[in-house]
Coordinates of C-alpha atoms in Angstrom, one line a residue:
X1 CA -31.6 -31.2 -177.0
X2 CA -32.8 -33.8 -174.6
X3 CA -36.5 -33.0 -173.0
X4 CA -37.3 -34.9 -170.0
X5 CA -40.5 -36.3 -168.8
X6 CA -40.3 -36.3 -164.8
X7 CA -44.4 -35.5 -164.3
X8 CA -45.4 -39.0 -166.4
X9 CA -47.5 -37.7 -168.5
X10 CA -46.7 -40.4 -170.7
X11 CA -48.5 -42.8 -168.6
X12 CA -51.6 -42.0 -169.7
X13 CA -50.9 -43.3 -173.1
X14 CA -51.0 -46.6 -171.6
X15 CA -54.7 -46.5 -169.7
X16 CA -57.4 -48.3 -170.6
X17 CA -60.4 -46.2 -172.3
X18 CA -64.1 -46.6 -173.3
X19 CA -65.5 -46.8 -176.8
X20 CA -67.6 -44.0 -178.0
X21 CA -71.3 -44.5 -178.9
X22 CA -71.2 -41.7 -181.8
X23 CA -68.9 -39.6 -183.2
X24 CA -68.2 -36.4 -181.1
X25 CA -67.0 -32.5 -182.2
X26 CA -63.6 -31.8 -181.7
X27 CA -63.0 -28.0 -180.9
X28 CA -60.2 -26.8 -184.0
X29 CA -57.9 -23.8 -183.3
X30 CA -56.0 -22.9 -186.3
X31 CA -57.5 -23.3 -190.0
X32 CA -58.1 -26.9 -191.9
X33 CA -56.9 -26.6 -194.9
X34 CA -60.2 -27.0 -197.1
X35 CA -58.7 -29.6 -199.8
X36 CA -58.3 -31.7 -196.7
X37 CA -61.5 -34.2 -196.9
X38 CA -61.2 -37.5 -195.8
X39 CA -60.8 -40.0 -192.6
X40 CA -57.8 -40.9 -190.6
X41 CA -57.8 -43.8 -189.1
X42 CA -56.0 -45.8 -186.3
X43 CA -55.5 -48.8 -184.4
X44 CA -53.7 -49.4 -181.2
X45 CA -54.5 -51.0 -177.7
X46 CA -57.3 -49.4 -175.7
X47 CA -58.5 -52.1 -172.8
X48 CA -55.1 -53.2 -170.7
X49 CA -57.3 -54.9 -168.2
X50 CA -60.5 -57.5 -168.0
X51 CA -61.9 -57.6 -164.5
X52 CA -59.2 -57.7 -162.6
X53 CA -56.8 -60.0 -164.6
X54 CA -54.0 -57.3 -166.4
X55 CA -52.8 -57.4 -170.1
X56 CA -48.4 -57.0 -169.6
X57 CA -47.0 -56.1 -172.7
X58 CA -47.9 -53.3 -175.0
X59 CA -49.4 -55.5 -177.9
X60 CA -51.7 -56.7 -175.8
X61 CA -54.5 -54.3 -175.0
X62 CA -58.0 -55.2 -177.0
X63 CA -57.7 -53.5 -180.2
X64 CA -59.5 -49.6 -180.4
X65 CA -60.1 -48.5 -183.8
X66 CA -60.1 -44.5 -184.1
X67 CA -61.2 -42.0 -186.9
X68 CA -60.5 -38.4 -187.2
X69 CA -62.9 -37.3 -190.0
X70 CA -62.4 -34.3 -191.8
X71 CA -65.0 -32.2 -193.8
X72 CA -65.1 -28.7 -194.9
X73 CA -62.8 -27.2 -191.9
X74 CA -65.0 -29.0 -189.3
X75 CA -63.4 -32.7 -187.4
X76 CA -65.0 -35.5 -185.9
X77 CA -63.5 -38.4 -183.5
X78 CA -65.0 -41.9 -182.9
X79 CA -63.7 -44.7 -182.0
X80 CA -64.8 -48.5 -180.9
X81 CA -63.7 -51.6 -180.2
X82 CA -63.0 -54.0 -182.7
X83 CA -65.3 -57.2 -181.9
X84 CA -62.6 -59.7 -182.1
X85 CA -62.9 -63.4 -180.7
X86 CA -60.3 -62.3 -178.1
X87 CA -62.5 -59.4 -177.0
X88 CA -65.8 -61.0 -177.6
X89 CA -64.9 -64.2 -175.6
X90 CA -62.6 -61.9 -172.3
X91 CA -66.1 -59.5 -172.6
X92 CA -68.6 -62.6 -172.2
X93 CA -66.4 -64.3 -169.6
X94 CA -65.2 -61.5 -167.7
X95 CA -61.6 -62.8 -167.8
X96 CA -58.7 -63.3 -170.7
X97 CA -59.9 -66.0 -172.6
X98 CA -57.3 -65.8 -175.7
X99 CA -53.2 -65.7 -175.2
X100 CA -51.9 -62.1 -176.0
X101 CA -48.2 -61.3 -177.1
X102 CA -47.2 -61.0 -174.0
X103 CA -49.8 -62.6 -171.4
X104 CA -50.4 -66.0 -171.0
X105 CA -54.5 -66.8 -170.9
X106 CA -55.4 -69.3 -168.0
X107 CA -57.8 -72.3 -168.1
X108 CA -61.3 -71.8 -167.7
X109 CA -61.1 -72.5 -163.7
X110 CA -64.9 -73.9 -164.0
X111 CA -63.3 -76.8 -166.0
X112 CA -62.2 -80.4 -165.1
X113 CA -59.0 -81.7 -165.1
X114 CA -60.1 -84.1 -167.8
X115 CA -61.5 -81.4 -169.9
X116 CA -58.7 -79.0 -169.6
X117 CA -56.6 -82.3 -170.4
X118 CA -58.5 -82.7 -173.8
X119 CA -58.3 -79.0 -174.6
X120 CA -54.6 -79.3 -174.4
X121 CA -54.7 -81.5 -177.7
X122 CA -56.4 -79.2 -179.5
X123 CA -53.2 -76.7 -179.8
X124 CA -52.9 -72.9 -179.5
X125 CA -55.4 -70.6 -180.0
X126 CA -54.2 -67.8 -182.0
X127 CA -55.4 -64.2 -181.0
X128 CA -57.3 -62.2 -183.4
X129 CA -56.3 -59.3 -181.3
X130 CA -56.0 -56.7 -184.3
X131 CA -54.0 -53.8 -182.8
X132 CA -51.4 -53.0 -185.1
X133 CA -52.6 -51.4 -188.3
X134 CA -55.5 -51.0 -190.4
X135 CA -55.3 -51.5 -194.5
X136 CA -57.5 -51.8 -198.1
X137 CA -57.9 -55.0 -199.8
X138 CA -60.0 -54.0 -203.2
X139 CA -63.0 -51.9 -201.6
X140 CA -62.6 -53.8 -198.4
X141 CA -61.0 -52.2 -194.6
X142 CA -59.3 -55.0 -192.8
X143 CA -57.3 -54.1 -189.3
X144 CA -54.7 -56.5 -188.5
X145 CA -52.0 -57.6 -185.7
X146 CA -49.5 -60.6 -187.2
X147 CA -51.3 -63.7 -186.9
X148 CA -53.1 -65.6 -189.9
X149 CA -56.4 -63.7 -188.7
X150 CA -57.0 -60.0 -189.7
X151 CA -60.6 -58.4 -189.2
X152 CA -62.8 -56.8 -191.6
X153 CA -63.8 -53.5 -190.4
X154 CA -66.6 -50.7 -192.1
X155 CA -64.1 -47.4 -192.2
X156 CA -67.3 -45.2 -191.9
X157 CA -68.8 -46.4 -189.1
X158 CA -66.1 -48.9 -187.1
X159 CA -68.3 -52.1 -186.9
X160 CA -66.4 -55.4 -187.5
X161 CA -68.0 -57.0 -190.3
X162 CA -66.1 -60.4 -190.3
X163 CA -63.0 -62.2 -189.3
X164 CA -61.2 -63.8 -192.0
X165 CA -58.0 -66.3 -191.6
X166 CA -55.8 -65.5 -194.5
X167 CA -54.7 -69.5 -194.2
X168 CA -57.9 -70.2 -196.0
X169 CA -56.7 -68.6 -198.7
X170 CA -52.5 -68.7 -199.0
X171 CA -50.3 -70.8 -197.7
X172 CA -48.8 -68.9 -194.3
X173 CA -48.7 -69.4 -190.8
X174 CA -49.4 -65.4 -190.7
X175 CA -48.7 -62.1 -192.1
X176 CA -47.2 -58.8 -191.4
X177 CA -49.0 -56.0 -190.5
X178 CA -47.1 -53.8 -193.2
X179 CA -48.7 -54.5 -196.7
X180 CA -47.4 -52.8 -199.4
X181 CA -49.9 -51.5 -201.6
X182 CA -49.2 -50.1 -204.9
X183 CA -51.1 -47.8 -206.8
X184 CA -53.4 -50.1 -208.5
X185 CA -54.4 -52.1 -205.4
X186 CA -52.1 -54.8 -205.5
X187 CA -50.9 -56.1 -201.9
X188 CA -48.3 -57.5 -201.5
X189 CA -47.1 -59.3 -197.8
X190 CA -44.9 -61.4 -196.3
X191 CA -45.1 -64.6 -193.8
X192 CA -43.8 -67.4 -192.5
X193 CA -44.9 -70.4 -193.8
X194 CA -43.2 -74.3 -193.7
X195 CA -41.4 -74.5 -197.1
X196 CA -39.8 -78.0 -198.7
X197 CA -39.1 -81.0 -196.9
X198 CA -40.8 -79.3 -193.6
X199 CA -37.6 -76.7 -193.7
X200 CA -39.3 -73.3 -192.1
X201 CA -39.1 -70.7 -195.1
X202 CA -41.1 -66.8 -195.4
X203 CA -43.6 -66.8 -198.6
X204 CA -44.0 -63.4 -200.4
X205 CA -47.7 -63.1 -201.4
X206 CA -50.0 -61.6 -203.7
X207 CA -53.2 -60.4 -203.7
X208 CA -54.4 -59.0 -207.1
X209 CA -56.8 -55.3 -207.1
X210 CA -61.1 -55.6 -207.7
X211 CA -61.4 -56.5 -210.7
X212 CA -64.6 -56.0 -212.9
X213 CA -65.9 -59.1 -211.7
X214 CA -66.1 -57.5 -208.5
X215 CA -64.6 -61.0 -206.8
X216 CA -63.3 -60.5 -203.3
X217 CA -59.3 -60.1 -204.2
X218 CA -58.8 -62.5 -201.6
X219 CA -59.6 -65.6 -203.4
X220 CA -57.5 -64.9 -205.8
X221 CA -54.5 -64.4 -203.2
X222 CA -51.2 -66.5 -204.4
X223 CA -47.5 -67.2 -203.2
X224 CA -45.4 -64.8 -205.5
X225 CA -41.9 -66.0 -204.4
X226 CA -40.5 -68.1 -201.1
X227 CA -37.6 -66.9 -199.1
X228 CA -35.7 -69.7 -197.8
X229 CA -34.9 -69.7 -193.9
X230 CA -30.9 -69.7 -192.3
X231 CA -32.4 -71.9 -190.0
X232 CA -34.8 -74.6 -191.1
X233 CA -36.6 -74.9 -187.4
X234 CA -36.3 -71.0 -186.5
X235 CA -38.0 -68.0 -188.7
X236 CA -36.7 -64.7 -187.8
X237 CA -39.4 -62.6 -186.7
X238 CA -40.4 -60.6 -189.6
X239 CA -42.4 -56.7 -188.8
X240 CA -41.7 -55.4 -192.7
X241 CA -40.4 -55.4 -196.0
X242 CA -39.1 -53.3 -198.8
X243 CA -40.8 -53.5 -202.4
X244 CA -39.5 -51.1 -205.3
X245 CA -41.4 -51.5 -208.8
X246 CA -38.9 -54.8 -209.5
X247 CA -37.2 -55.8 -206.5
X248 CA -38.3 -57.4 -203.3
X249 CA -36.2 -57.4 -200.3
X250 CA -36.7 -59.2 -197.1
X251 CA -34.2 -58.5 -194.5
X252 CA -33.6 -61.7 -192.2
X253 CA -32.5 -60.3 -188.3
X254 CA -30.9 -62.7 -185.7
X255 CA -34.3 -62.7 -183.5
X256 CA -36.0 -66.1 -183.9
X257 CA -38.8 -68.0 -183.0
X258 CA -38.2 -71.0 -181.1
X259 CA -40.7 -73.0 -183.2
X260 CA -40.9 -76.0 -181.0
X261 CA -41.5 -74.0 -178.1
X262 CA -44.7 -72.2 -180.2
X263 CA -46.0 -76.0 -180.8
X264 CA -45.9 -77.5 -177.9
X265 CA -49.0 -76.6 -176.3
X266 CA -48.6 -74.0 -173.9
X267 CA -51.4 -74.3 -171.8
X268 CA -49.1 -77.1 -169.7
X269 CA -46.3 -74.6 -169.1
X270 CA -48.5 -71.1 -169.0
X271 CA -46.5 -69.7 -171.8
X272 CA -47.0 -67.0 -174.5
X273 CA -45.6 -65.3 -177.6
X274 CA -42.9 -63.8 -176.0
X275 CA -41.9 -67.1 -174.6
X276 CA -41.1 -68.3 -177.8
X277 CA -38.6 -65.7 -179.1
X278 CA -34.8 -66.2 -178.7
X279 CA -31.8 -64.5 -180.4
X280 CA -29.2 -66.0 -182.8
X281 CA -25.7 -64.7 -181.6
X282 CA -23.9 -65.4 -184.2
X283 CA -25.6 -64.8 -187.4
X284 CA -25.4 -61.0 -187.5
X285 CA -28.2 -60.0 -190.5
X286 CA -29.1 -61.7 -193.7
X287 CA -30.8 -60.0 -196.6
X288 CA -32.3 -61.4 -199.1
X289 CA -33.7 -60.1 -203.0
X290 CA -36.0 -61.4 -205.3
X291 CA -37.2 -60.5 -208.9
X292 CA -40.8 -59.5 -208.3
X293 CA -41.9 -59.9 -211.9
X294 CA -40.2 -63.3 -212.4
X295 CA -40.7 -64.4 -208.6
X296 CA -36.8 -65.2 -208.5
X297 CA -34.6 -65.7 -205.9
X298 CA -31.4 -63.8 -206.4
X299 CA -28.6 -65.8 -205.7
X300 CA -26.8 -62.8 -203.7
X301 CA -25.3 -63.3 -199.8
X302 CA -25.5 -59.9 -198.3
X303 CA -24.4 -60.3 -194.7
X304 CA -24.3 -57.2 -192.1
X305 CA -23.7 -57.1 -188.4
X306 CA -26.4 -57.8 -186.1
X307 CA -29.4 -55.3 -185.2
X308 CA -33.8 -55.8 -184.9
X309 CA -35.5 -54.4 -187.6
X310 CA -39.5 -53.5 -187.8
X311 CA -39.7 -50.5 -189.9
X312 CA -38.3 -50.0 -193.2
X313 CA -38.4 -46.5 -194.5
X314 CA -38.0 -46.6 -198.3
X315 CA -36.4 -49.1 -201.0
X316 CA -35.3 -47.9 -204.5
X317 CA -33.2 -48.9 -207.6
X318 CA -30.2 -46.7 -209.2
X319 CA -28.0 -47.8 -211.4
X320 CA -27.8 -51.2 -210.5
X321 CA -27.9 -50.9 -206.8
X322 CA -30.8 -51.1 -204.4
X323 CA -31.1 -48.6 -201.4
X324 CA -32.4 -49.7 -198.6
X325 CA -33.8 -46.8 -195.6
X326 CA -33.9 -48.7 -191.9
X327 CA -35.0 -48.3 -188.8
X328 CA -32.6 -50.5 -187.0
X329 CA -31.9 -51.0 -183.1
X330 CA -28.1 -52.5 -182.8
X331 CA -27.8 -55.5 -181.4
X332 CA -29.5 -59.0 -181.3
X333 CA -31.2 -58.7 -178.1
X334 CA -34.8 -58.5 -178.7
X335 CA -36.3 -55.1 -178.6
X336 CA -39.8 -56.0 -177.2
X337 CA -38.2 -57.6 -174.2
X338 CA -38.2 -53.8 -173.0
X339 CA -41.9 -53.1 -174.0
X340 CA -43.5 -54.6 -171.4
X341 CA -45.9 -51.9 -169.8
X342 CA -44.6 -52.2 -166.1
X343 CA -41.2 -50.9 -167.7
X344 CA -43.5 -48.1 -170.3
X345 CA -45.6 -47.1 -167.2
X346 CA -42.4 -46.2 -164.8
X347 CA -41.7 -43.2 -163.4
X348 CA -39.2 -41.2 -165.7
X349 CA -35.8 -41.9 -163.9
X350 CA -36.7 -45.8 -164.3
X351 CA -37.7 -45.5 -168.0
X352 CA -34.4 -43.8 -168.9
X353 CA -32.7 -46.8 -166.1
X354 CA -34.3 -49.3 -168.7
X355 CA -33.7 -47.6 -172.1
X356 CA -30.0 -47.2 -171.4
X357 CA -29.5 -51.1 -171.5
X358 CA -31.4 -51.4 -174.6
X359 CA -30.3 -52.0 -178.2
X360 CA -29.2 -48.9 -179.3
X361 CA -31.5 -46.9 -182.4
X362 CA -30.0 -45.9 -185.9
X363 CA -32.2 -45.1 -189.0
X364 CA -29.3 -46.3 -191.7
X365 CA -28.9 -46.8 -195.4
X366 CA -27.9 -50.1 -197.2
X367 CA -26.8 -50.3 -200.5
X368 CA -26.9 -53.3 -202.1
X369 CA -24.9 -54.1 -205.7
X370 CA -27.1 -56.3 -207.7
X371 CA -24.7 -57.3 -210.6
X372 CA -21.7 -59.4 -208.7
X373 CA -18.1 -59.7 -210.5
X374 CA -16.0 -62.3 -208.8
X375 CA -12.5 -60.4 -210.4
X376 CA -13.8 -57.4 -207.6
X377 CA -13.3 -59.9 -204.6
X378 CA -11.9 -57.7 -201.9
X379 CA -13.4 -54.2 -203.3
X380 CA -16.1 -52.0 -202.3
X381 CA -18.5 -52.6 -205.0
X382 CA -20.3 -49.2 -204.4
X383 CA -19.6 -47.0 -206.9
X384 CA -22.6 -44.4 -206.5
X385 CA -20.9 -40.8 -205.8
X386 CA -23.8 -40.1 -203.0
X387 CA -23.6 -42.7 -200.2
X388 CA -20.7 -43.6 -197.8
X389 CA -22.5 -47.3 -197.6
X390 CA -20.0 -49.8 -198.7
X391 CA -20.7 -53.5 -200.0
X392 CA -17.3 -55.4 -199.9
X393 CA -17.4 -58.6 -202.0
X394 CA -15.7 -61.7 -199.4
X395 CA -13.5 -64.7 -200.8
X396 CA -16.3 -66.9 -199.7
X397 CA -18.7 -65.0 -202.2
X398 CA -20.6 -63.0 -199.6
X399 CA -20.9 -59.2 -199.4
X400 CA -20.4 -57.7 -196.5
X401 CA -22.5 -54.7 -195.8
X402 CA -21.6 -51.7 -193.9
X403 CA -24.3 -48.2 -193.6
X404 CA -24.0 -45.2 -194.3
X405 CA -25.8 -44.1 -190.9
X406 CA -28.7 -41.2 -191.9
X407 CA -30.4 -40.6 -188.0
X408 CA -28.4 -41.3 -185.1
X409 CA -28.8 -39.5 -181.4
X410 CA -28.4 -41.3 -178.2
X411 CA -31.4 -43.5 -176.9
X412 CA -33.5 -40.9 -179.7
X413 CA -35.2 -43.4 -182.5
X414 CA -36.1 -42.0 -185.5
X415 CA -39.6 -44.5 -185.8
X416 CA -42.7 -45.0 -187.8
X417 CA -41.5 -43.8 -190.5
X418 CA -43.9 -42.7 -193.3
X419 CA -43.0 -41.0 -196.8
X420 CA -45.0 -39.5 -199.5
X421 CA -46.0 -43.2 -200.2
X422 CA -48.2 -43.0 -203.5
X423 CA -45.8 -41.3 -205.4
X424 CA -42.4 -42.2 -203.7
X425 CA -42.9 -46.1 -202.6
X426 CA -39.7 -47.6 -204.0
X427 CA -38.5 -44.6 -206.0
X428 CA -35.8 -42.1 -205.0
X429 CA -36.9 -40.1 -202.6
X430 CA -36.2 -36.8 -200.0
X431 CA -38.3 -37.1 -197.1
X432 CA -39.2 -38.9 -194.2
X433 CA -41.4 -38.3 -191.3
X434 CA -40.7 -39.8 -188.0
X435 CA -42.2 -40.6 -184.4
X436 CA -39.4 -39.6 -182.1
X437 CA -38.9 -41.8 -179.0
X438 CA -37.2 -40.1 -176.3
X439 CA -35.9 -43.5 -173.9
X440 CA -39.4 -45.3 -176.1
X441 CA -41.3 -42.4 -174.9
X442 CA -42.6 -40.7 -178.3
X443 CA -42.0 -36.7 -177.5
X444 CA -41.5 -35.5 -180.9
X445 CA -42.2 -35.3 -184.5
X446 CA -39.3 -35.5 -187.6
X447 CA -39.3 -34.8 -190.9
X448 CA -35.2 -35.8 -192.2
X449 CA -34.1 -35.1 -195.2
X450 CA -32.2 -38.6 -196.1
X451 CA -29.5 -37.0 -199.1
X452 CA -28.7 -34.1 -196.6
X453 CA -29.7 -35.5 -193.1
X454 CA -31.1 -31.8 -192.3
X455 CA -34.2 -32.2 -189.8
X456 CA -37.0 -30.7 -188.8
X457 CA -38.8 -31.0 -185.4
X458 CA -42.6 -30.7 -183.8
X459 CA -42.3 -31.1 -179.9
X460 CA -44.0 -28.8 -177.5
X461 CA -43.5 -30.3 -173.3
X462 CA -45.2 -33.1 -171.8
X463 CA -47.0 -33.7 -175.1
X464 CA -47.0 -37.2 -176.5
X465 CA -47.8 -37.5 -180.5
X466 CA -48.4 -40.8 -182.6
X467 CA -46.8 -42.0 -186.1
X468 CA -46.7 -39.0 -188.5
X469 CA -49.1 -39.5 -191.5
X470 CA -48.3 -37.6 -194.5
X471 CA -51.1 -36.2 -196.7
X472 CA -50.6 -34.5 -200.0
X473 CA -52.4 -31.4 -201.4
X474 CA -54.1 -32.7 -204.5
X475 CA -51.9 -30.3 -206.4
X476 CA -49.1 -31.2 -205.3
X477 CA -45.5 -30.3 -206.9
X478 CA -43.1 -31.0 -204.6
X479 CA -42.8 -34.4 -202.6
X480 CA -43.5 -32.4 -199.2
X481 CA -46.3 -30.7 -200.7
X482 CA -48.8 -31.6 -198.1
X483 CA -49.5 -32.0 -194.2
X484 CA -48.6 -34.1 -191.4
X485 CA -51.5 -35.8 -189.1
X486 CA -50.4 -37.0 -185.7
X487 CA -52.6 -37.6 -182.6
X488 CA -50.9 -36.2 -179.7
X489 CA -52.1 -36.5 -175.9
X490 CA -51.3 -33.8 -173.8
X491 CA -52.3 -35.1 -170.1
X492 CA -50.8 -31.9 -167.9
X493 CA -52.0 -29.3 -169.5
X494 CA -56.1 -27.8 -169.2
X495 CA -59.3 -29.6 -170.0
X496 CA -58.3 -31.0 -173.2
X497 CA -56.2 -34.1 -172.8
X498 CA -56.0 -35.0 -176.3
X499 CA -56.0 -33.7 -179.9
X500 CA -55.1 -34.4 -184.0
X501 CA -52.2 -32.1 -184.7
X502 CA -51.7 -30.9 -188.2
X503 CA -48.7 -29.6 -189.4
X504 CA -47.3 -28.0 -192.8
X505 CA -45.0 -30.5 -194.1
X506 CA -42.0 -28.8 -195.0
X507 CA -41.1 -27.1 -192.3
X508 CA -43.0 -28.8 -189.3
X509 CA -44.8 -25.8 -188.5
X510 CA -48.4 -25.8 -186.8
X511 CA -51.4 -25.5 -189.4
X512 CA -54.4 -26.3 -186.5
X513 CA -55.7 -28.6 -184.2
X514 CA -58.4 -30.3 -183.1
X515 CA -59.0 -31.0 -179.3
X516 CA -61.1 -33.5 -178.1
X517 CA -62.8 -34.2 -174.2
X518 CA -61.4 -37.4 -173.7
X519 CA -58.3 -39.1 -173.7
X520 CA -56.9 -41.2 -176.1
X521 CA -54.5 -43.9 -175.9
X522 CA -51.5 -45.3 -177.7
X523 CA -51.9 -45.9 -181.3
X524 CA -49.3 -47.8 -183.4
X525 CA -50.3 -47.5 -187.5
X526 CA -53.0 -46.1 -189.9
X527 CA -53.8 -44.4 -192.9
X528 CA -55.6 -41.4 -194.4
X529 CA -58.6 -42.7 -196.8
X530 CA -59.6 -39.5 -198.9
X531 CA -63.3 -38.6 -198.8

């Protein structure tokens, strides 16, 4: 059932905010479950102006950092700014100092011509802009955006602590902003990094948990395995990647960086990110596995037809095959070419004008065969009795992939997708909990069940939630034992504009809420850290 959105409301997701000086009360209707004790917390965008000079694309508001803390029934929100070099610098100069994703920084005007001349030499300043997610290293809270910087944050009060440029430690241009973590600490990551003979390759690395020695894990970070590249001058742009206990898999999309466009200095042609990203046409999809004990490559060409990928949902091994849980978009046209904020900030009939010209969403399975016969050229080398996905093994010893699709509606993504992560991550699993976008307008909350495809759904009108997080009861005995966390905004509708919704997670039902005075603005990832 399609709900539409012709007040806006959804507008106000995109307005700029200020940071709180203290924690305030939020006002809870419902009952908090009492096991519930801990802090969730957020990043996103919350500044999409300096002066008068206007951020353009969604990843480029100054990164807010937010925290819902919860303690015996009662909640607290706070949130402040993260003291990047980008914000630092636009708040000391009263202007964009620092290139965004999507907005191009202009020269200091009070400079020369010869000294903007020498400041060309010096390259591109990376943004520090750290609006994407927020995750541990060791005892350590770092929020992070894709670059080579993240930002060390204190997840009790917000301060930033420190910026640290993970190029210091490991060799990558920059990192995602979806970590795996396993249950020990480990990290693992992935990022681009120039490979052999300059050739443009992806580096899987590692960073180890605390150990005794309490050493910041950092420095003793290391380069696990390297992916190599289909095209040695143009890395895909890489969001995520899928880890089971021995398998790594790095799926390679058709959007690339133009690499020679990132290096030559922009400041002479006023460029930014965005600039620099062009699509393939004719490669369709790569994927790519490696042994993660061993740190080997398996020699394995799995090929699909094209589609962008950011979010994978869940990766396990059965039987000698790996599953593989997307959410893709079809297509090689680049999805944040429709994510600038004029388009997210127009009136409804515009929005849906935009969204029907855009790559098209499917959460889909993959299953990939990991021991290759070449007397089965021609078959379908899926043999598991529970999946239509098919891998068909080609004459010129590539396997052509084809999904078994698990979420499909029209211009309805099933996105940020979260699972019962510390005991499910890489394992078969049931569940998944989605951020429904209605035309990239999030309306609605999932939960799918991937064997059966049965969903549930949270939406209430002109209410606008954030990424699902999945807590589980301590107890737990079932994988959707637990609750659901999502901040919604609900802009129409009494004094209240926002609040932290908290649902039962098996059937999507309301457990409470807890309403706050001001608004709140978009928010992309986060966690729960248990008190």
């Amino acid at each position: 059932s399609r709900v539409e959105h012709p007040a806006g409301g959804y507008k106000k997701l995109f307005e700029t905010v200020e940071e709180l000086s203290s924690p305030v009360t939020a006002h809870v209707t419902g009952w908090i479950p009492t096991w519930l004790r801990g802090s969730l917390l957020r990043c996103g965008p919350g500044l999409f102006e300096v002066g008068a000079e206007p951020f353009y694309h969604l990843f480029d508001g100054q990164a807010l950092l937010h925290k819902f803390d919860f303690k015996e029934g009662h909640v607290t929100y706070h949130r402040r700014f993260v003291r990047t070099d980008a914000y630092v610098r636009a708040m000391t100069e009263k202007r964009i100092v620092i290139t965004e994703f999507g907005t191009y920084a202009y020269p200091d005007p009070c400079k020369n011509i010869f000294s903007r001349f020498f400041s060309y030499f010096k390259g591109v300043e990376v943004t520090d802009n750290a609006l994407v997610n927020v995750y541990p290293v060791g005892e350590d809270y770092y929020a992070c955006t894709e670059t080579n910087f993240i930002t060390k944050i204190n997840p009790d009060t917000l301060e930033t602590i420190k910026q640290v440029d993970l190029c210091k430690y490991v060799s990558v241009n920059g990192a995602t902003a979806h970590p795996h973590i396993e249950n020990d600490g480990t990290v693992y990551n992935i990022g681009n990094c120039f490979g052999k003979n300059f050739a443009l390759a992806y580096n899987i690395i590692r960073i180890p948990p605390l150990q005794a020695d309490k050493e910041d894990p950092m420095n003793k970070s290391e380069v696990v395995v390297q992916f190599p590249c289909s095209d040695r001058f143009k890395p895909s742009y890489v969001h995520s990647f899928g880890l089971t206990s021995n398998y790594i898999v790095f799926v390679e999309t058709p959007v690339k960086i133009n690499l020679l466009k990132f290096l030559s200095s922009w400041s002479l042609w006023g460029a930014n990110y965005m600039d620099c990203f062009e699509s393939n046409e004719t490669m369709g999809v790569w994927l790519h596995v490696a042994e993660k004990k061993k740190g080997r490559l398996l020699n394995i060409k799995y090929r699909t037809s094209a589609f962008n990928l950011f979010h994978h949902i869940n990766t396990y091994e059965d039987n000698g095959f790996l599953i593989v849980d997307l959410c893709t978009w079809k297509g090689f046209e680049f999805v944040y070419n429709y994510l600038y904020l004029a388009n997210l900030r127009a009136n409804w009939d515009e929005v849906k004008r935009q969204a029907e010209k855009a790559p098209q969403p499917e959460a889909r399975r993959y299953v990939l065969p990991l021991n290759i016969d070449k007397a089965d050229t021609g078959k379908n080398l899926v043999t598991l009795p529970y999946t239509t996905a098919t891998a068909t093994l080609r004459s010129d010893e590539t396997i052509w992939l084809e999904p078994e699709v698990i979420f499909s509606g029209p211009r309805h993504a099933f996105e940020f997708p979260q699972i019962n992560y510390k005991k499910y991550c890489g394992k078969p699993y049931t569940y998944t909990y989605g951020l429904g976008l209605n035309h990239f307008v999030p309306d609605r909350l999932c939960k799918l069940n991937v064997k059966t495809k049965e969903t549930w759904v949270w939406q209430e009108p002109d209410s606008y939630p954030s990424e699902p997080i999945f807590v589980s009861h301590p107890d737990a005995l079932e994988e959707d034992d637990g609750v659901v966390l999502s901040i919604v905004i609900s802009p129409g509708t009494g004094p209240k504009p926002a609040y932290l919704l908290i649902l039962n997670a098996k059937d999507m039902s309301e457990v409470a809420r807890a309403e706050v005075e001001v608004n709140i603005p978009v928010t992309f990832h986060g966690l729960f850290k248990r008190a």
